[in-house]
C-alpha positions as CSV (number, residue, x, y, z in Angstrom):
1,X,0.0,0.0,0.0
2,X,1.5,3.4,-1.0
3,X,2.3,6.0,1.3
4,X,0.2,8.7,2.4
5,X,1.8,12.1,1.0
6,X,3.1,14.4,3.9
7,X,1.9,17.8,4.6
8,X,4.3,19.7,4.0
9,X,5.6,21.6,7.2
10,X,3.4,25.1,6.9
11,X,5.6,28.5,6.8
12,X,5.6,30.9,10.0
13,X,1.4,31.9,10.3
14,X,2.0,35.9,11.5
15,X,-0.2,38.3,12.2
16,X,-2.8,36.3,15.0
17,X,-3.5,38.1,18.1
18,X,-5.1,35.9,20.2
19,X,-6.4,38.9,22.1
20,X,-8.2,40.5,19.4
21,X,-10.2,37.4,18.9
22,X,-12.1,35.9,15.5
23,X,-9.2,33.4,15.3
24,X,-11.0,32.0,12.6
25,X,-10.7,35.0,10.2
26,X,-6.8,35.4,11.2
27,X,-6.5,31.8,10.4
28,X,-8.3,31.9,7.4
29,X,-6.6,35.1,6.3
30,X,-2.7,33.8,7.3
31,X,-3.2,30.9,5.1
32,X,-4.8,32.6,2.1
33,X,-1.7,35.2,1.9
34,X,0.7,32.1,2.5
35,X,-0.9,31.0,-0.7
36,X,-0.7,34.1,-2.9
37,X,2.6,35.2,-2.0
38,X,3.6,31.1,-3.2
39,X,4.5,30.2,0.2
40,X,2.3,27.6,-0.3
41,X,2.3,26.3,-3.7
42,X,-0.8,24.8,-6.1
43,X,-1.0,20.7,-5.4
44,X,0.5,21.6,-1.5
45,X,-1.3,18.9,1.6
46,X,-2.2,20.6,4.8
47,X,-2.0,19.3,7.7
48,X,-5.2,18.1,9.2
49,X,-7.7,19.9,11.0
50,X,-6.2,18.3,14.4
51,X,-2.9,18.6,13.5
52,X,-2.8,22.1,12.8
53,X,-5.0,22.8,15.8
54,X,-2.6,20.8,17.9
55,X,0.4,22.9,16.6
56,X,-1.4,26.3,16.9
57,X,-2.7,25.5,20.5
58,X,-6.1,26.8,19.0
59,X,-9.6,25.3,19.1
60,X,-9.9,22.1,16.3
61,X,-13.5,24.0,15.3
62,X,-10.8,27.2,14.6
63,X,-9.0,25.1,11.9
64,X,-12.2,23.7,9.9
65,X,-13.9,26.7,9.7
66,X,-10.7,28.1,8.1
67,X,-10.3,25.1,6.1
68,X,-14.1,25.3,4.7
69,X,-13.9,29.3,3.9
70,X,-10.9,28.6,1.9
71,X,-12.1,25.4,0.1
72,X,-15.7,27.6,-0.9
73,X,-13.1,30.9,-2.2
74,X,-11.5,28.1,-4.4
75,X,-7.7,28.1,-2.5
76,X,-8.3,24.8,-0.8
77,X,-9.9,21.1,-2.4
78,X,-10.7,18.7,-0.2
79,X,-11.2,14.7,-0.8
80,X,-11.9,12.1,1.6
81,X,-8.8,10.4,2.4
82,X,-6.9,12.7,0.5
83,X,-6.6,15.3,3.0
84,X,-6.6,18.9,2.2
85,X,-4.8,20.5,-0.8
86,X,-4.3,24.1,-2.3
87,X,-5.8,24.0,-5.4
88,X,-4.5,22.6,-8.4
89,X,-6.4,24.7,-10.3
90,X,-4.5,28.0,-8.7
91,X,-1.2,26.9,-11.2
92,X,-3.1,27.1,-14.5
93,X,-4.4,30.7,-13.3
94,X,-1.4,31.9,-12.0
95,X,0.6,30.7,-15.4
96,X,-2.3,32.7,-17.9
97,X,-1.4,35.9,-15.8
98,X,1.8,35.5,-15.8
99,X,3.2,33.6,-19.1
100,X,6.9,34.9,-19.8
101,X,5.8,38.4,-19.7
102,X,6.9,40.6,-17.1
103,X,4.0,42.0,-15.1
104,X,2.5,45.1,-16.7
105,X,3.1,48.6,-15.1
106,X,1.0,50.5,-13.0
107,X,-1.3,52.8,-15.5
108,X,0.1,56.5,-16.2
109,X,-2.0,59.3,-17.0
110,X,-1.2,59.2,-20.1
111,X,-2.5,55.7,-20.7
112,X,-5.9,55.9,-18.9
113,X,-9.4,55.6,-20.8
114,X,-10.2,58.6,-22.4
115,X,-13.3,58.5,-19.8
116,X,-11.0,58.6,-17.0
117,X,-8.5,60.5,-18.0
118,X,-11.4,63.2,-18.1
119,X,-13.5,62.1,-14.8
120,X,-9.6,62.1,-12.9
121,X,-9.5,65.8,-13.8
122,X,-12.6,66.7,-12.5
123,X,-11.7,65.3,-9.8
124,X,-8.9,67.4,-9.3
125,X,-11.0,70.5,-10.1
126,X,-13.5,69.8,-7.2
127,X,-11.5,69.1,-4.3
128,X,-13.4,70.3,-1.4
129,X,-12.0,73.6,-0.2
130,X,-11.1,73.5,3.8
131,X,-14.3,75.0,5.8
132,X,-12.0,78.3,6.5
133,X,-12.1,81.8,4.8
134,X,-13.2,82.1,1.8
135,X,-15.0,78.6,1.0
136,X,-18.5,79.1,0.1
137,X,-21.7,78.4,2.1
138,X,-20.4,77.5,5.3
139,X,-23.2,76.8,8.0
140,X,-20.7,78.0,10.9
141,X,-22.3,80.4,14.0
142,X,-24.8,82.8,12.5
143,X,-25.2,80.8,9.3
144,X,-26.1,77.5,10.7
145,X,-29.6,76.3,10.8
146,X,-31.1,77.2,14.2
147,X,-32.4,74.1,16.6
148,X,-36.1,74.0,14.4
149,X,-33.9,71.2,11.9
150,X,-32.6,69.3,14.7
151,X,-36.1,69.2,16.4
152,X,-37.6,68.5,13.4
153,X,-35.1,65.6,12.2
154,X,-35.1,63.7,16.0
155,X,-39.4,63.5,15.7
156,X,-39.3,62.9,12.1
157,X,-37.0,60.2,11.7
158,X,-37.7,58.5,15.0
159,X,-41.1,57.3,14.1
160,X,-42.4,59.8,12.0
161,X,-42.4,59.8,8.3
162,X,-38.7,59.4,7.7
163,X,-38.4,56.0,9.6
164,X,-36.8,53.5,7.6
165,X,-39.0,51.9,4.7
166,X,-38.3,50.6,1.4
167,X,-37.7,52.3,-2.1
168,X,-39.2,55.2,-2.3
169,X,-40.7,57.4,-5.5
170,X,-37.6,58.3,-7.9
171,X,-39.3,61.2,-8.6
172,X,-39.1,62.0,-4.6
173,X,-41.5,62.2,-1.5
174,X,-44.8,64.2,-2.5
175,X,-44.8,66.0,0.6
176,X,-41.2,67.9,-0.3
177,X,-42.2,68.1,-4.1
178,X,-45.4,69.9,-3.0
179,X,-43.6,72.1,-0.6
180,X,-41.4,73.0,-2.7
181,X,-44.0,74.1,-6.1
182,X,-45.6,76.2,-3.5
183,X,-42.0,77.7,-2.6
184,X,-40.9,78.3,-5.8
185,X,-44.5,79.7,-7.0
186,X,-44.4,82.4,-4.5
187,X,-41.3,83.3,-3.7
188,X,-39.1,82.7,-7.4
189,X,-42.4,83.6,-9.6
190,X,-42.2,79.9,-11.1
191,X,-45.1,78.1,-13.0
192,X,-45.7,75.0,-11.5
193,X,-47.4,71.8,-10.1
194,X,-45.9,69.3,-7.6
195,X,-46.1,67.0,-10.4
196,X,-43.4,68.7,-12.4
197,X,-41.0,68.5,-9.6
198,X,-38.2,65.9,-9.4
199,X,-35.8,66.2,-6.4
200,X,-32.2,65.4,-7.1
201,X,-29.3,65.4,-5.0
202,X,-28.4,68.8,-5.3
203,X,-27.9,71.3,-8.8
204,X,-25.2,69.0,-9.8
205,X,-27.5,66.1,-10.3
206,X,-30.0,68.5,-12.2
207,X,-27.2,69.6,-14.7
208,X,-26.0,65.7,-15.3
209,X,-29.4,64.3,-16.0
210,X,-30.6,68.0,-18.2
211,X,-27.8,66.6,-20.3
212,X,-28.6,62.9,-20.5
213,X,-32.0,63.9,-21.3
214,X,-31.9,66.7,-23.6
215,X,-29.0,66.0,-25.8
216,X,-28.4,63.4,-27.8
217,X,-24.4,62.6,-29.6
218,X,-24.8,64.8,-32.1
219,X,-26.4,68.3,-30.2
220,X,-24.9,71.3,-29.8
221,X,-25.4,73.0,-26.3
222,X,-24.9,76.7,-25.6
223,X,-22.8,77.4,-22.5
224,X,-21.9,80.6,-21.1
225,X,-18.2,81.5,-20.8
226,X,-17.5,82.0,-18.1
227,X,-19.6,79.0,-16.4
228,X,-19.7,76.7,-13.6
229,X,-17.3,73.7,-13.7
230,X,-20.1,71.4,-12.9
231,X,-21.8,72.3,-16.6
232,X,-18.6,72.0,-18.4
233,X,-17.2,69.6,-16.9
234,X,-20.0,67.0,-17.5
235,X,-20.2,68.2,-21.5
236,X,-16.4,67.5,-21.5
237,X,-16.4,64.0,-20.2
238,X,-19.7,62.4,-21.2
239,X,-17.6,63.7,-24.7
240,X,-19.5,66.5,-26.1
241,X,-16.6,68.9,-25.3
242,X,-16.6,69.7,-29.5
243,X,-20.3,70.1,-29.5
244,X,-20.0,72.5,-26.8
245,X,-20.3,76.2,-27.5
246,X,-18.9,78.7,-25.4
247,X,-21.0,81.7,-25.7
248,X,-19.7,85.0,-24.3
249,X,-21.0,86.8,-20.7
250,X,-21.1,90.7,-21.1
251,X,-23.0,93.2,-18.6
252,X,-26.5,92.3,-19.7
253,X,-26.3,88.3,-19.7
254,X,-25.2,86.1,-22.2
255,X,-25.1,87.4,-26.1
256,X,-27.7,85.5,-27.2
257,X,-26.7,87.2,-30.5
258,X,-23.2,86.3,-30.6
259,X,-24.6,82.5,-29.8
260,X,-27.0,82.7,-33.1
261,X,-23.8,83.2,-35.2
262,X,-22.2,80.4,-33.4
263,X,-24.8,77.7,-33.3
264,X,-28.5,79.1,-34.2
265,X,-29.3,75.3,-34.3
266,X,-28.3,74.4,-30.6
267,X,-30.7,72.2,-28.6
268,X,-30.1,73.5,-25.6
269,X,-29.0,76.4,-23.4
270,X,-27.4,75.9,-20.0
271,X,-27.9,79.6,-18.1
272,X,-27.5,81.3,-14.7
273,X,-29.8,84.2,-15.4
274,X,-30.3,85.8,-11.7
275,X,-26.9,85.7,-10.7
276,X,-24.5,84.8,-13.5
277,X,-21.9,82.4,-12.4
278,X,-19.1,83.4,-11.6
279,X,-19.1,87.0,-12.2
280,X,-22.8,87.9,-10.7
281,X,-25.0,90.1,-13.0
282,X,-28.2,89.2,-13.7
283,X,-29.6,88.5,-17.3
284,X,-31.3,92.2,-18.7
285,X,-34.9,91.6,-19.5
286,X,-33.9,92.3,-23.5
287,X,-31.9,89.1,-23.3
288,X,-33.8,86.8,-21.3
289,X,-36.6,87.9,-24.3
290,X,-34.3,87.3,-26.8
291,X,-33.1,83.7,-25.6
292,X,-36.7,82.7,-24.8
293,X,-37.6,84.0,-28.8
294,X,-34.8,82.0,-29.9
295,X,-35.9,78.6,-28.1
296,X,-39.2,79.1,-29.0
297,X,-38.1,79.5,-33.0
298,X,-35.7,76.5,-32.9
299,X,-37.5,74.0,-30.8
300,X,-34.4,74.4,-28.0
301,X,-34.5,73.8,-24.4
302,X,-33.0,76.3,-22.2
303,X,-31.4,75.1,-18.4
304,X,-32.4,78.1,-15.9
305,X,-29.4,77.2,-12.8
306,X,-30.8,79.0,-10.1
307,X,-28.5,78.5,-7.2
308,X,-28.7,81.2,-4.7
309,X,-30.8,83.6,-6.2
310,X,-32.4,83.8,-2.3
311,X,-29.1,85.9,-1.5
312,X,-30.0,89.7,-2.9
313,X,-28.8,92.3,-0.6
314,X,-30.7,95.2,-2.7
315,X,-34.5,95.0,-3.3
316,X,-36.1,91.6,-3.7
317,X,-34.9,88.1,-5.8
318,X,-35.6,88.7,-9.5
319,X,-38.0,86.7,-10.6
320,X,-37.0,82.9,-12.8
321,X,-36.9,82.8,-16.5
322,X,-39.2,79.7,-16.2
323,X,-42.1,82.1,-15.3
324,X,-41.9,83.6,-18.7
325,X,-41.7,80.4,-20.6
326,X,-42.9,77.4,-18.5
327,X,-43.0,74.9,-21.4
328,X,-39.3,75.5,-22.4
329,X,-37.6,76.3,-19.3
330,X,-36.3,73.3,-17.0
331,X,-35.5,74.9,-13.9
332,X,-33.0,74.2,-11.3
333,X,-32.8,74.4,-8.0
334,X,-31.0,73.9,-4.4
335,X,-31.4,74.1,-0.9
336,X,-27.5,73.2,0.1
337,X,-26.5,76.8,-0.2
338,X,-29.1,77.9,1.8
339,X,-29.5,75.2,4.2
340,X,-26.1,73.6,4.0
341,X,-24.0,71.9,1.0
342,X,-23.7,68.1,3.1
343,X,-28.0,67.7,2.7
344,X,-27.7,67.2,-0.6
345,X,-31.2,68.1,-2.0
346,X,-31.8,70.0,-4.9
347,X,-34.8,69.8,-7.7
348,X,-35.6,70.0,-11.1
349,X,-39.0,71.5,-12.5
350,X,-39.2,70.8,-16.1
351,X,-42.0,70.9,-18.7
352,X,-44.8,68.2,-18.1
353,X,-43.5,66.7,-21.7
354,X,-40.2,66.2,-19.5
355,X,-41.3,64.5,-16.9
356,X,-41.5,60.6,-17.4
357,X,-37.7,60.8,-19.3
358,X,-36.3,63.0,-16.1
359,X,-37.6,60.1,-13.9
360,X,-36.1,57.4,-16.0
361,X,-32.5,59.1,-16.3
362,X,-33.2,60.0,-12.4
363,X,-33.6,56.2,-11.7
364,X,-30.6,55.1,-13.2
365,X,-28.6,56.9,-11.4
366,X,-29.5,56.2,-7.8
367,X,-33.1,55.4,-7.8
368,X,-33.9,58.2,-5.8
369,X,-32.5,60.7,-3.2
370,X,-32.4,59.3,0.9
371,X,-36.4,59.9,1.8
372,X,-35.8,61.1,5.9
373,X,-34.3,64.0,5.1
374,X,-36.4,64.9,2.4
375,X,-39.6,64.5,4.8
376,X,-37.8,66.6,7.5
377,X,-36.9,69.0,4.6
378,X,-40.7,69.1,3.8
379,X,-41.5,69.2,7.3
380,X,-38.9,72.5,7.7
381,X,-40.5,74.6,4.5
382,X,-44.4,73.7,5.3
383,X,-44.0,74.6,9.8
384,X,-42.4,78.2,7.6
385,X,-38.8,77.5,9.4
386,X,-37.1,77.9,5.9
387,X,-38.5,82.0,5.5
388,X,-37.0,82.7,8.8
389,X,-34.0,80.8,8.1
390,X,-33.3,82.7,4.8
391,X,-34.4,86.5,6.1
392,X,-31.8,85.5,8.8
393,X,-29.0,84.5,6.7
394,X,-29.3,87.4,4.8
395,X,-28.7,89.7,7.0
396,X,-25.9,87.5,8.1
397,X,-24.6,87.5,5.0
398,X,-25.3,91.1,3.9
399,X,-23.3,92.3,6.9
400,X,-20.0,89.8,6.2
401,X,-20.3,91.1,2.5
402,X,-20.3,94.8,3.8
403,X,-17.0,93.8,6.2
404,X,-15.6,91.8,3.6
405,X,-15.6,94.8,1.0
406,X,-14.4,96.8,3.6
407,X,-11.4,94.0,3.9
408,X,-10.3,94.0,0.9
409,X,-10.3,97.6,-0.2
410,X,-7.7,98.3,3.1
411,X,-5.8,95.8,2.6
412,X,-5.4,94.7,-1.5
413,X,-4.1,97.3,-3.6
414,X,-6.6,98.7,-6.7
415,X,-4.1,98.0,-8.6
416,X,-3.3,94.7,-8.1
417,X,-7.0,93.5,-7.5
418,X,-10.2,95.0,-8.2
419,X,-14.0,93.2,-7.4
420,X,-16.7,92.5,-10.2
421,X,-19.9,94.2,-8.9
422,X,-22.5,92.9,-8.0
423,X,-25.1,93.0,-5.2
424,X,-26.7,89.8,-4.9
425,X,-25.2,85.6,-3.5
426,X,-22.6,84.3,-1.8
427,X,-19.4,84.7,-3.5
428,X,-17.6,88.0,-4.6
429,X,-15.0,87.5,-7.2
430,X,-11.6,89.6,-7.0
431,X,-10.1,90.3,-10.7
432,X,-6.2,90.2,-10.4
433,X,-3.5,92.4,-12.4
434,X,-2.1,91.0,-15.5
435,X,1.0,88.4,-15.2
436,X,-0.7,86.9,-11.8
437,X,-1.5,83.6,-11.7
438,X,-4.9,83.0,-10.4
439,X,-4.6,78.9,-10.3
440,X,-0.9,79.0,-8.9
441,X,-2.3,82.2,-6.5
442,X,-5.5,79.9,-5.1
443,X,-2.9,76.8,-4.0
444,X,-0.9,79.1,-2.6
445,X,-3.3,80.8,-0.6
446,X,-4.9,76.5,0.1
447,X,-2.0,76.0,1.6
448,X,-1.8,79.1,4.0
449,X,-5.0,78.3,5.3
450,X,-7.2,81.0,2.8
451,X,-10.2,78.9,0.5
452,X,-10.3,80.0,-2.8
453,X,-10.6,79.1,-6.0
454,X,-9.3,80.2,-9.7
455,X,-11.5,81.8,-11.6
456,X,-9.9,81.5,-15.5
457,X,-10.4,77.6,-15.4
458,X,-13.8,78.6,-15.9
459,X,-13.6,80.7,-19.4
460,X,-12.8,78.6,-22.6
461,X,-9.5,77.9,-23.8
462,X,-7.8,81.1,-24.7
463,X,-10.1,83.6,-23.0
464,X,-9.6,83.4,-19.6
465,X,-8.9,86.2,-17.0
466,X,-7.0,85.9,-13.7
467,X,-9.4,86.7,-10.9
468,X,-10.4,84.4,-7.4
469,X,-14.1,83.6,-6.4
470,X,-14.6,84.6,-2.4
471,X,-17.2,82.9,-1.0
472,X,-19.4,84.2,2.3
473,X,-19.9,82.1,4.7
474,X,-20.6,82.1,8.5
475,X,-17.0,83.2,9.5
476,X,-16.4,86.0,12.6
477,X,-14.6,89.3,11.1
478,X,-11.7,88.1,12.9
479,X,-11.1,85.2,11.0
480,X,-12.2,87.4,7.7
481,X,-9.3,89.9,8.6
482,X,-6.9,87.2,9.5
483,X,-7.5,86.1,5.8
484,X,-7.6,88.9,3.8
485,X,-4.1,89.8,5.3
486,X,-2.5,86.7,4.1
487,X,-4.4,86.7,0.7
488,X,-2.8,90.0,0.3
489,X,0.7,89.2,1.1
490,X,0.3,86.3,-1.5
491,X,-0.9,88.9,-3.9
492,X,1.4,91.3,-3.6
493,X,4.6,88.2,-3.8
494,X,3.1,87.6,-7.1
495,X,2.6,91.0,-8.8
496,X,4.7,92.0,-11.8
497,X,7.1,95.1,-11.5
498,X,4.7,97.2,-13.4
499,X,1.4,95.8,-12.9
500,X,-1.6,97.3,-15.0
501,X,-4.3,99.7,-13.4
502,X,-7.4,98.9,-12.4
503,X,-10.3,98.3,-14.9
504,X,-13.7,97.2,-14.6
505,X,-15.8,94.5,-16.5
């Protein structure tokens, strides 16, 4: 009678604490990196269950339920008699990876999928800015929602509407989408039914799926330049960066003109018209008639991004460009500048011929947005918390715009930085002299503790200025002072010997 093979005698198992306990796991994961590092080689016999339990002074049970993860991941075959074996079947695979070729370096930049190559950079470009001077919307002191949304969340979530349940409505809990067609009706002069509302996870989410939904390969879009990152960013890498057209921002809006000569047959138009993004001037009411005569003439959709429109420090909010032109209009909202950028909620309001594909695109992304805090949400605008809330912040906000001006003017000299007017959100943006690098500026000032970002990133190649978006947010004066000081140093290291005088835009 042959021989019974011999286990062979088991490298040194590391790495189990006896304290820590789930021996099993350790066990299981000691062996199963003794096999892939080829400590333990395809074809190898164990030793038994006993044996092994014997040598490790563990529990026999400890060894088997190793033995029996292993053997269902596919490292281990067992057969009776035959003891325990690493898999055979572990040589053929580790031979097709490997062949004679030597193992294939780590992917470059340079060699990534278009896709990623594109989504990587995004990326890049929204890095979170540190909750210090001058990120925007942050819901510190002052700015913060007052004890009403805490309230509200404890009773609602606890065993009110927002206790767990299943999957809810992609096109979002009726309670928020009614609150928020009244809100909108009253306070941004918007045509609508709760119907027509879709909530999203914030403007971002509205912009993504206004793409997937109204252009197809082949359509051209109108964008303004300068524009949000978000907009251009997803027309760059969902790849309709060459059927993107830039269309120029002057005092009045964007030149709807000047995007007739570019592209009369765009399908759609992606706008901030009450408080143009970045530089802040709302849309004159010769433009906004103009762009609404050209959608209605080609069949086009226009985008109206309305993302803090709440925020105007002279007179009231100007009213949406939806109200003018319900049918044509998909409007976009938010509620994390006002409320706070971490809840996430935003909605759409689109034409009632819109409605079933904004679902569908809405679904595919991630069926819908987390239901509590859209109940509490709901909850917050019906109980009127969210007026208060908002004639609060503005004032809190109006009064760290007026310090911030203040600020800068004493401390930055006109001729090295100058501020685009405007009188309305939560940003200012500071122009900068000629031969300063805004991009190069912003990571300086990121890494002395100042939040800021670049504006010429967002103009299309070739047309880009130097300037820095400020946001407001709840910050004490000190902290605003503190900021502005090193902001200016920074400036002033990187000004040319004869930098140019001031100008305005």
């Amino acid at each position: 009678m042959p021989r019974r093979p011999q286990a062979v005698d088991l490298p040194p198992i590391s790495g189990i604490d006896r304290s820590s306990g789930h021996l099993g796991r350790q066990l299981t994961h000691a062996l199963r990196e003794a096999i892939r590092s080829g400590n333990l080689k395809p074809g190898d016999l164990l030793p038994s269950s006993r044996q092994l339990a014997a040598a490790l002074d563990i529990a026999r049970g400890t060894v088997m339920e190793a033995y029996e993860q292993l053997i269902a991941e596919g490292f281990l075959d067992a057969q009776p008699r035959a003891g325990t074996r690493v898999a055979s079947a572990l040589a053929q695979s580790r031979s097709a990876v490997s062949g004679s070729q030597k193992p294939a370096a780590n992917p470059t930049p340079a060699s990534l999928p278009a896709p990623a190559a594109a989504f990587a950079k995004v990326a890049e470009q929204f890095k979170p800015l540190p909750p210090v001077p001058f990120a925007v919307s942050v819901p510190t002191g002052p700015a913060a929602p007052d004890a009403a949304w805490r309230r509200l969340g404890n009773r609602i979530r606890a065993r009110g509407p927002g206790a767990p349940s299943g999957y809810d409505d992609p096109q979002g809990v009726k309670a928020l989408r009614e609150a928020v067609a009244e809100y909108v009706r009253r306070s941004r002069s918007v045509q609508c039914n709760a119907e027509q509302v879709i909530i999203t996870t914030g403007t971002q989410q509205g912009l993504y799926v206004a793409c997937q939904v109204l252009l197809g390969a082949a359509d051209i879009a109108w964008v303004e330049d300068p524009a949000y990152r978000g907009i251009t960013g997803i027309l760059e890498s969902t790849g309709r960066q060459d059927r993107m057209v830039r269309v120029p921002v002057d005092a009045a809006g964007i030149d709807v003109d000047a995007g007739v000569a570019m592209a009369k047959d765009a399908r759609a138009a992606f706008v901030t018209p009450s408080h143009q993004y970045p530089l802040g001037m709302p849309m004159s009411m010769g433009r906004r008639n103009a762009l609404l005569a050209w959608a209605r003439k080609s069949g086009a959709w226009i985008v109206e991004d309305d993302y803090d429109s709440e925020l105007r420090y002279a007179g009231h909010p100007f009213p949406s460009l939806q109200g003018l032109a319900p049918d044509r209009v998909v409007y976009l909202g938010t509620f994390s500048k006002i409320l706070f950028p971490s809840l996430r909620l935003g909605y759409a309001i689109v034409p009632d011929a819109l409605v079933a594909a904004f679902c569908g695109a809405r679904v595919l992304m991630d069926r819908h947005t987390p239901s509590a805090d859209q109940h509490v949400l709901a909850a917050f605008i019906t109980e009127g918390h969210l007026d208060r809330h908002i004639r609060r912040i503005r004032g809190v906000y109006a009064d760290r715009r007026s310090q911030l001006l203040g600020m800068l003017e004493r401390w930055i000299p006109k001729n090295l930085g100058w501020l685009q007017p405007s009188d309305q959100g939560m940003h200012l943006v500071l122009w900068l002299a000629d031969g300063i690098d805004d991009v190069l500026l912003a990571s300086r000032a990121v890494e002395a503790g100042v939040a800021v970002r670049a504006v010429s990133p967002m103009y299309s190649e070739g047309n880009g200025r130097s300037g820095l978006v400020l946001g407001l947010g709840g910050f004490s004066n000190e902290q605003m002072e503190a900021a502005v000081r090193i902001l200016a140093a920074i400036i002033m290291s990187m000004r040319k010997t004869k930098p140019r005088l001031q100008t305005t835009s």
